[in-house]
């Protein structure tokens, strides 16, 4: 389960936002128990997330934006959610979302001249298909991959997508998209030195 948690007391008050998946506003339904609000699809009952009010009463928080998840924090989330009377158990994917990838194959998109279809090795036998529009992408490069579930410094959530009929599962990142200081502004992904280890964590600070 991909879960993203956000907290910004100055921006939205003392509320912890637990986001699992987006649903349309028209289908959105709510159930409140104590300080916890469950958000779900009214028709399918698919869980969208939770809002936890008076969050500082339940958690020790020093985040201003995305909250870094650990096993201990997920355990606390489940304790608060279930303590309010909900039965849901968050089984969170805690694997790194920004990693070094190796572009093992590349072909031009059949329906878009400026797009390339990349097969990217992200370590531990995992291969991702990622559609990329960067003019400098090439086979054999070491690159920074934002996997599905990653939240970019801009706030963009990386989700599975379909670009001109081709499925894409992640993003190859430019330096400016990673908020690297003094990053070049021209279009193009960040190409890493060959010594970068495929599958290793790429640290993003924001």
C-alpha positions as YAML, in Angstrom:
chain: A
units: angstrom
residues:
- id: 1
  name: UNK
  ca: [0.00, 0.00, 0.00]
- id: 2
  name: UNK
  ca: [1.39, 3.39, -1.03]
- id: 3
  name: UNK
  ca: [0.67, 5.91, 1.74]
- id: 4
  name: UNK
  ca: [1.72, 9.55, 1.91]
- id: 5
  name: UNK
  ca: [1.32, 11.60, 5.07]
- id: 6
  name: UNK
  ca: [1.38, 15.40, 5.28]
- id: 7
  name: UNK
  ca: [1.38, 17.87, 8.15]
- id: 8
  name: UNK
  ca: [1.55, 21.65, 7.93]
- id: 9
  name: UNK
  ca: [0.22, 23.32, 11.04]
- id: 10
  name: UNK
  ca: [0.63, 26.87, 9.70]
- id: 11
  name: UNK
  ca: [-1.03, 26.04, 6.39]
- id: 12
  name: UNK
  ca: [-3.95, 23.81, 7.36]
- id: 13
  name: UNK
  ca: [-3.95, 23.65, 11.14]
- id: 14
  name: UNK
  ca: [-3.25, 20.76, 13.50]
- id: 15
  name: UNK
  ca: [-4.41, 18.09, 11.06]
- id: 16
  name: UNK
  ca: [-2.52, 15.06, 9.80]
- id: 17
  name: UNK
  ca: [-3.48, 14.09, 6.24]
- id: 18
  name: UNK
  ca: [-3.09, 10.41, 5.35]
- id: 19
  name: UNK
  ca: [-3.42, 9.97, 1.58]
- id: 20
  name: UNK
  ca: [-3.78, 6.54, -0.04]
- id: 21
  name: UNK
  ca: [-5.47, 7.17, -3.38]
- id: 22
  name: UNK
  ca: [-7.41, 9.93, -5.07]
- id: 23
  name: UNK
  ca: [-11.11, 9.65, -5.74]
- id: 24
  name: UNK
  ca: [-13.42, 12.09, -7.49]
- id: 25
  name: UNK
  ca: [-15.11, 14.72, -5.39]
- id: 26
  name: UNK
  ca: [-18.50, 13.44, -6.53]
- id: 27
  name: UNK
  ca: [-17.82, 9.95, -5.14]
- id: 28
  name: UNK
  ca: [-16.14, 11.10, -1.94]
- id: 29
  name: UNK
  ca: [-17.77, 10.09, 1.34]
- id: 30
  name: UNK
  ca: [-16.76, 10.63, 4.98]
- id: 31
  name: UNK
  ca: [-17.14, 8.83, 8.28]
- id: 32
  name: UNK
  ca: [-16.05, 10.52, 11.52]
- id: 33
  name: UNK
  ca: [-15.11, 8.84, 14.77]
- id: 34
  name: UNK
  ca: [-13.52, 11.03, 17.42]
- id: 35
  name: UNK
  ca: [-10.56, 12.91, 15.91]
- id: 36
  name: UNK
  ca: [-10.36, 10.64, 12.88]
- id: 37
  name: UNK
  ca: [-12.19, 11.10, 9.57]
- id: 38
  name: UNK
  ca: [-12.20, 8.22, 7.10]
- id: 39
  name: UNK
  ca: [-12.43, 9.23, 3.42]
- id: 40
  name: UNK
  ca: [-13.65, 6.65, 0.93]
- id: 41
  name: UNK
  ca: [-15.42, 6.09, -2.37]
- id: 42
  name: UNK
  ca: [-19.15, 6.05, -1.69]
- id: 43
  name: UNK
  ca: [-19.85, 3.56, -4.47]
- id: 44
  name: UNK
  ca: [-16.91, 1.13, -4.33]
- id: 45
  name: UNK
  ca: [-15.99, 1.71, -0.65]
- id: 46
  name: UNK
  ca: [-12.32, 2.01, -1.73]
- id: 47
  name: UNK
  ca: [-10.30, 3.75, 0.96]
- id: 48
  name: UNK
  ca: [-8.92, 7.17, -0.02]
- id: 49
  name: UNK
  ca: [-7.31, 8.14, 3.29]
- id: 50
  name: UNK
  ca: [-7.80, 9.66, 6.71]
- id: 51
  name: UNK
  ca: [-7.71, 13.10, 8.27]
- id: 52
  name: UNK
  ca: [-6.61, 13.10, 11.91]
- id: 53
  name: UNK
  ca: [-7.57, 16.28, 13.77]
- id: 54
  name: UNK
  ca: [-5.71, 17.57, 16.84]
- id: 55
  name: UNK
  ca: [-2.78, 15.59, 15.50]
- id: 56
  name: UNK
  ca: [-0.29, 16.97, 18.03]
- id: 57
  name: UNK
  ca: [-2.29, 15.25, 20.77]
- id: 58
  name: UNK
  ca: [-1.60, 11.88, 19.13]
- id: 59
  name: UNK
  ca: [1.85, 12.26, 17.53]
- id: 60
  name: UNK
  ca: [5.18, 14.01, 18.03]
- id: 61
  name: UNK
  ca: [5.43, 16.07, 14.85]
- id: 62
  name: UNK
  ca: [8.10, 18.44, 13.59]
- id: 63
  name: UNK
  ca: [7.31, 18.13, 9.88]
- id: 64
  name: UNK
  ca: [6.25, 20.97, 7.65]
- id: 65
  name: UNK
  ca: [4.99, 19.13, 4.60]
- id: 66
  name: UNK
  ca: [5.57, 15.47, 3.85]
- id: 67
  name: UNK
  ca: [6.08, 13.28, 6.92]
- id: 68
  name: UNK
  ca: [8.82, 10.68, 6.69]
- id: 69
  name: UNK
  ca: [7.29, 7.30, 7.44]
- id: 70
  name: UNK
  ca: [8.93, 4.70, 9.64]
- id: 71
  name: UNK
  ca: [7.64, 1.40, 11.00]
- id: 72
  name: UNK
  ca: [7.19, 3.04, 14.40]
- id: 73
  name: UNK
  ca: [5.17, 5.95, 12.96]
- id: 74
  name: UNK
  ca: [2.97, 3.58, 10.91]
- id: 75
  name: UNK
  ca: [2.32, 1.60, 14.10]
- id: 76
  name: UNK
  ca: [1.24, 4.85, 15.77]
- id: 77
  name: UNK
  ca: [-1.03, 5.68, 12.84]
- id: 78
  name: UNK
  ca: [-2.71, 2.30, 13.08]
- id: 79
  name: UNK
  ca: [-3.07, 2.68, 16.84]
- id: 80
  name: UNK
  ca: [-4.83, 6.05, 16.48]
- id: 81
  name: UNK
  ca: [-7.04, 4.95, 13.58]
- id: 82
  name: UNK
  ca: [-8.10, 1.72, 15.23]
- id: 83
  name: UNK
  ca: [-8.37, 3.39, 18.63]
- id: 84
  name: UNK
  ca: [-10.98, 5.71, 17.14]
- id: 85
  name: UNK
  ca: [-13.03, 2.67, 16.15]
- id: 86
  name: UNK
  ca: [-12.03, 1.97, 12.54]
- id: 87
  name: UNK
  ca: [-11.02, -1.53, 11.46]
- id: 88
  name: UNK
  ca: [-8.60, -0.56, 8.67]
- id: 89
  name: UNK
  ca: [-4.95, -1.58, 8.99]
- id: 90
  name: UNK
  ca: [-2.39, 0.44, 7.02]
- id: 91
  name: UNK
  ca: [0.14, -1.95, 5.46]
- id: 92
  name: UNK
  ca: [2.58, 0.64, 4.16]
- id: 93
  name: UNK
  ca: [5.24, 0.22, 1.49]
- id: 94
  name: UNK
  ca: [8.28, 1.76, 3.18]
- id: 95
  name: UNK
  ca: [10.74, 1.04, 0.37]
- id: 96
  name: UNK
  ca: [12.75, 4.06, -0.91]
- id: 97
  name: UNK
  ca: [10.96, 6.06, -3.60]
- id: 98
  name: UNK
  ca: [13.98, 7.91, -5.03]
- id: 99
  name: UNK
  ca: [16.63, 5.49, -6.31]
- id: 100
  name: UNK
  ca: [19.44, 5.21, -8.84]
- id: 101
  name: UNK
  ca: [18.28, 3.53, -12.03]
- id: 102
  name: UNK
  ca: [20.03, 2.18, -15.10]
- id: 103
  name: UNK
  ca: [18.44, 2.73, -18.52]
- id: 104
  name: UNK
  ca: [18.90, -0.76, -19.96]
- id: 105
  name: UNK
  ca: [16.75, -0.28, -23.09]
- id: 106
  name: UNK
  ca: [15.30, 2.69, -24.95]
- id: 107
  name: UNK
  ca: [13.03, 3.02, -27.95]
- id: 108
  name: UNK
  ca: [11.14, 5.90, -29.49]
- id: 109
  name: UNK
  ca: [7.48, 6.26, -28.62]
- id: 110
  name: UNK
  ca: [5.40, 5.14, -31.62]
- id: 111
  name: UNK
  ca: [2.88, 7.96, -31.18]
- id: 112
  name: UNK
  ca: [5.02, 10.88, -29.99]
- id: 113
  name: UNK
  ca: [8.27, 12.07, -31.55]
- id: 114
  name: UNK
  ca: [9.56, 13.72, -28.37]
- id: 115
  name: UNK
  ca: [8.91, 10.79, -26.03]
- id: 116
  name: UNK
  ca: [11.05, 7.73, -25.36]
- id: 117
  name: UNK
  ca: [10.05, 4.42, -23.78]
- id: 118
  name: UNK
  ca: [12.72, 3.40, -21.28]
- id: 119
  name: UNK
  ca: [13.23, 0.10, -19.51]
- id: 120
  name: UNK
  ca: [14.94, 1.03, -16.26]
- id: 121
  name: UNK
  ca: [16.67, -1.33, -13.84]
- id: 122
  name: UNK
  ca: [16.11, -0.08, -10.28]
- id: 123
  name: UNK
  ca: [17.86, -2.93, -8.49]
- id: 124
  name: UNK
  ca: [16.87, -6.20, -6.84]
- id: 125
  name: UNK
  ca: [15.57, -7.56, -10.12]
- id: 126
  name: UNK
  ca: [12.96, -4.80, -10.53]
- id: 127
  name: UNK
  ca: [12.54, -3.34, -14.01]
- id: 128
  name: UNK
  ca: [10.30, -0.33, -14.61]
- id: 129
  name: UNK
  ca: [8.88, 0.95, -17.88]
- id: 130
  name: UNK
  ca: [9.06, 4.74, -17.85]
- id: 131
  name: UNK
  ca: [8.04, 7.10, -20.63]
- id: 132
  name: UNK
  ca: [10.40, 10.07, -20.69]
- id: 133
  name: UNK
  ca: [10.37, 13.31, -22.67]
- id: 134
  name: UNK
  ca: [13.89, 14.49, -21.81]
- id: 135
  name: UNK
  ca: [15.98, 15.28, -24.90]
- id: 136
  name: UNK
  ca: [19.16, 13.89, -23.32]
- id: 137
  name: UNK
  ca: [17.91, 10.48, -22.18]
- id: 138
  name: UNK
  ca: [19.92, 7.58, -23.61]
- id: 139
  name: UNK
  ca: [20.51, 3.88, -23.15]
- id: 140
  name: UNK
  ca: [23.27, 3.05, -20.67]
- id: 141
  name: UNK
  ca: [22.76, 6.05, -18.40]
- id: 142
  name: UNK
  ca: [22.59, 6.06, -14.61]
- id: 143
  name: UNK
  ca: [19.66, 8.27, -13.65]
- id: 144
  name: UNK
  ca: [17.50, 9.29, -10.69]
- id: 145
  name: UNK
  ca: [14.16, 7.48, -10.66]
- id: 146
  name: UNK
  ca: [11.12, 8.70, -8.75]
- id: 147
  name: UNK
  ca: [9.11, 5.53, -8.25]
- id: 148
  name: UNK
  ca: [5.33, 5.33, -7.98]
- id: 149
  name: UNK
  ca: [4.39, 6.78, -4.59]
- id: 150
  name: UNK
  ca: [7.20, 9.34, -4.55]
- id: 151
  name: UNK
  ca: [6.32, 12.93, -3.71]
- id: 152
  name: UNK
  ca: [8.44, 15.49, -5.56]
- id: 153
  name: UNK
  ca: [9.70, 18.67, -3.85]
- id: 154
  name: UNK
  ca: [7.01, 20.51, -5.84]
- id: 155
  name: UNK
  ca: [4.33, 18.38, -4.16]
- id: 156
  name: UNK
  ca: [3.66, 16.31, -7.28]
- id: 157
  name: UNK
  ca: [2.69, 12.73, -6.44]
- id: 158
  name: UNK
  ca: [4.13, 10.16, -8.86]
- id: 159
  name: UNK
  ca: [1.41, 7.78, -10.01]
- id: 160
  name: UNK
  ca: [1.10, 5.17, -12.77]
- id: 161
  name: UNK
  ca: [0.20, 6.93, -16.00]
- id: 162
  name: UNK
  ca: [-0.47, 6.30, -19.66]
- id: 163
  name: UNK
  ca: [1.23, 8.62, -22.15]
- id: 164
  name: UNK
  ca: [-0.09, 8.43, -25.70]
- id: 165
  name: UNK
  ca: [-1.12, 4.80, -25.25]
- id: 166
  name: UNK
  ca: [1.98, 3.57, -23.40]
- id: 167
  name: UNK
  ca: [1.99, 2.76, -19.67]
- id: 168
  name: UNK
  ca: [4.58, 4.47, -17.49]
- id: 169
  name: UNK
  ca: [5.53, 3.63, -13.90]
- id: 170
  name: UNK
  ca: [7.69, 6.39, -12.49]
- id: 171
  name: UNK
  ca: [9.69, 9.39, -13.63]
- id: 172
  name: UNK
  ca: [13.29, 10.08, -14.64]
- id: 173
  name: UNK
  ca: [14.19, 13.27, -12.80]
- id: 174
  name: UNK
  ca: [15.87, 16.51, -13.75]
- id: 175
  name: UNK
  ca: [18.11, 18.23, -11.21]
- id: 176
  name: UNK
  ca: [15.70, 21.16, -10.88]
- id: 177
  name: UNK
  ca: [12.79, 18.75, -10.23]
- id: 178
  name: UNK
  ca: [14.81, 17.37, -7.32]
- id: 179
  name: UNK
  ca: [15.36, 20.91, -5.97]
- id: 180
  name: UNK
  ca: [19.14, 20.52, -6.23]
- id: 181
  name: UNK
  ca: [20.80, 23.91, -5.59]
- id: 182
  name: UNK
  ca: [22.05, 25.73, -8.69]
- id: 183
  name: UNK
  ca: [20.43, 23.13, -10.94]
- id: 184
  name: UNK
  ca: [20.49, 23.96, -14.67]
- id: 185
  name: UNK
  ca: [17.14, 25.23, -15.94]
- id: 186
  name: UNK
  ca: [17.34, 23.78, -19.43]
- id: 187
  name: UNK
  ca: [15.37, 20.63, -20.19]
- id: 188
  name: UNK
  ca: [17.05, 17.33, -19.48]
- id: 189
  name: UNK
  ca: [17.32, 14.65, -16.83]
- id: 190
  name: UNK
  ca: [20.13, 14.44, -14.30]
- id: 191
  name: UNK
  ca: [22.69, 11.90, -15.53]
- id: 192
  name: UNK
  ca: [24.77, 10.36, -12.75]
- id: 193
  name: UNK
  ca: [28.33, 9.14, -12.79]
- id: 194
  name: UNK
  ca: [28.77, 5.49, -13.77]
- id: 195
  name: UNK
  ca: [30.00, 4.77, -10.24]
- id: 196
  name: UNK
  ca: [26.49, 5.30, -8.84]
- id: 197
  name: UNK
  ca: [25.11, 1.97, -7.67]
- id: 198
  name: UNK
  ca: [21.92, 0.82, -9.37]
- id: 199
  name: UNK
  ca: [19.11, 0.52, -6.82]
- id: 200
  name: UNK
  ca: [20.80, 2.65, -4.17]
- id: 201
  name: UNK
  ca: [18.83, 5.37, -2.44]
- id: 202
  name: UNK
  ca: [19.10, 8.89, -3.87]
- id: 203
  name: UNK
  ca: [18.69, 11.41, -1.08]
- id: 204
  name: UNK
  ca: [16.22, 14.23, -1.78]
- id: 205
  name: UNK
  ca: [15.97, 17.04, 0.77]
- id: 206
  name: UNK
  ca: [12.86, 19.21, 0.94]
...
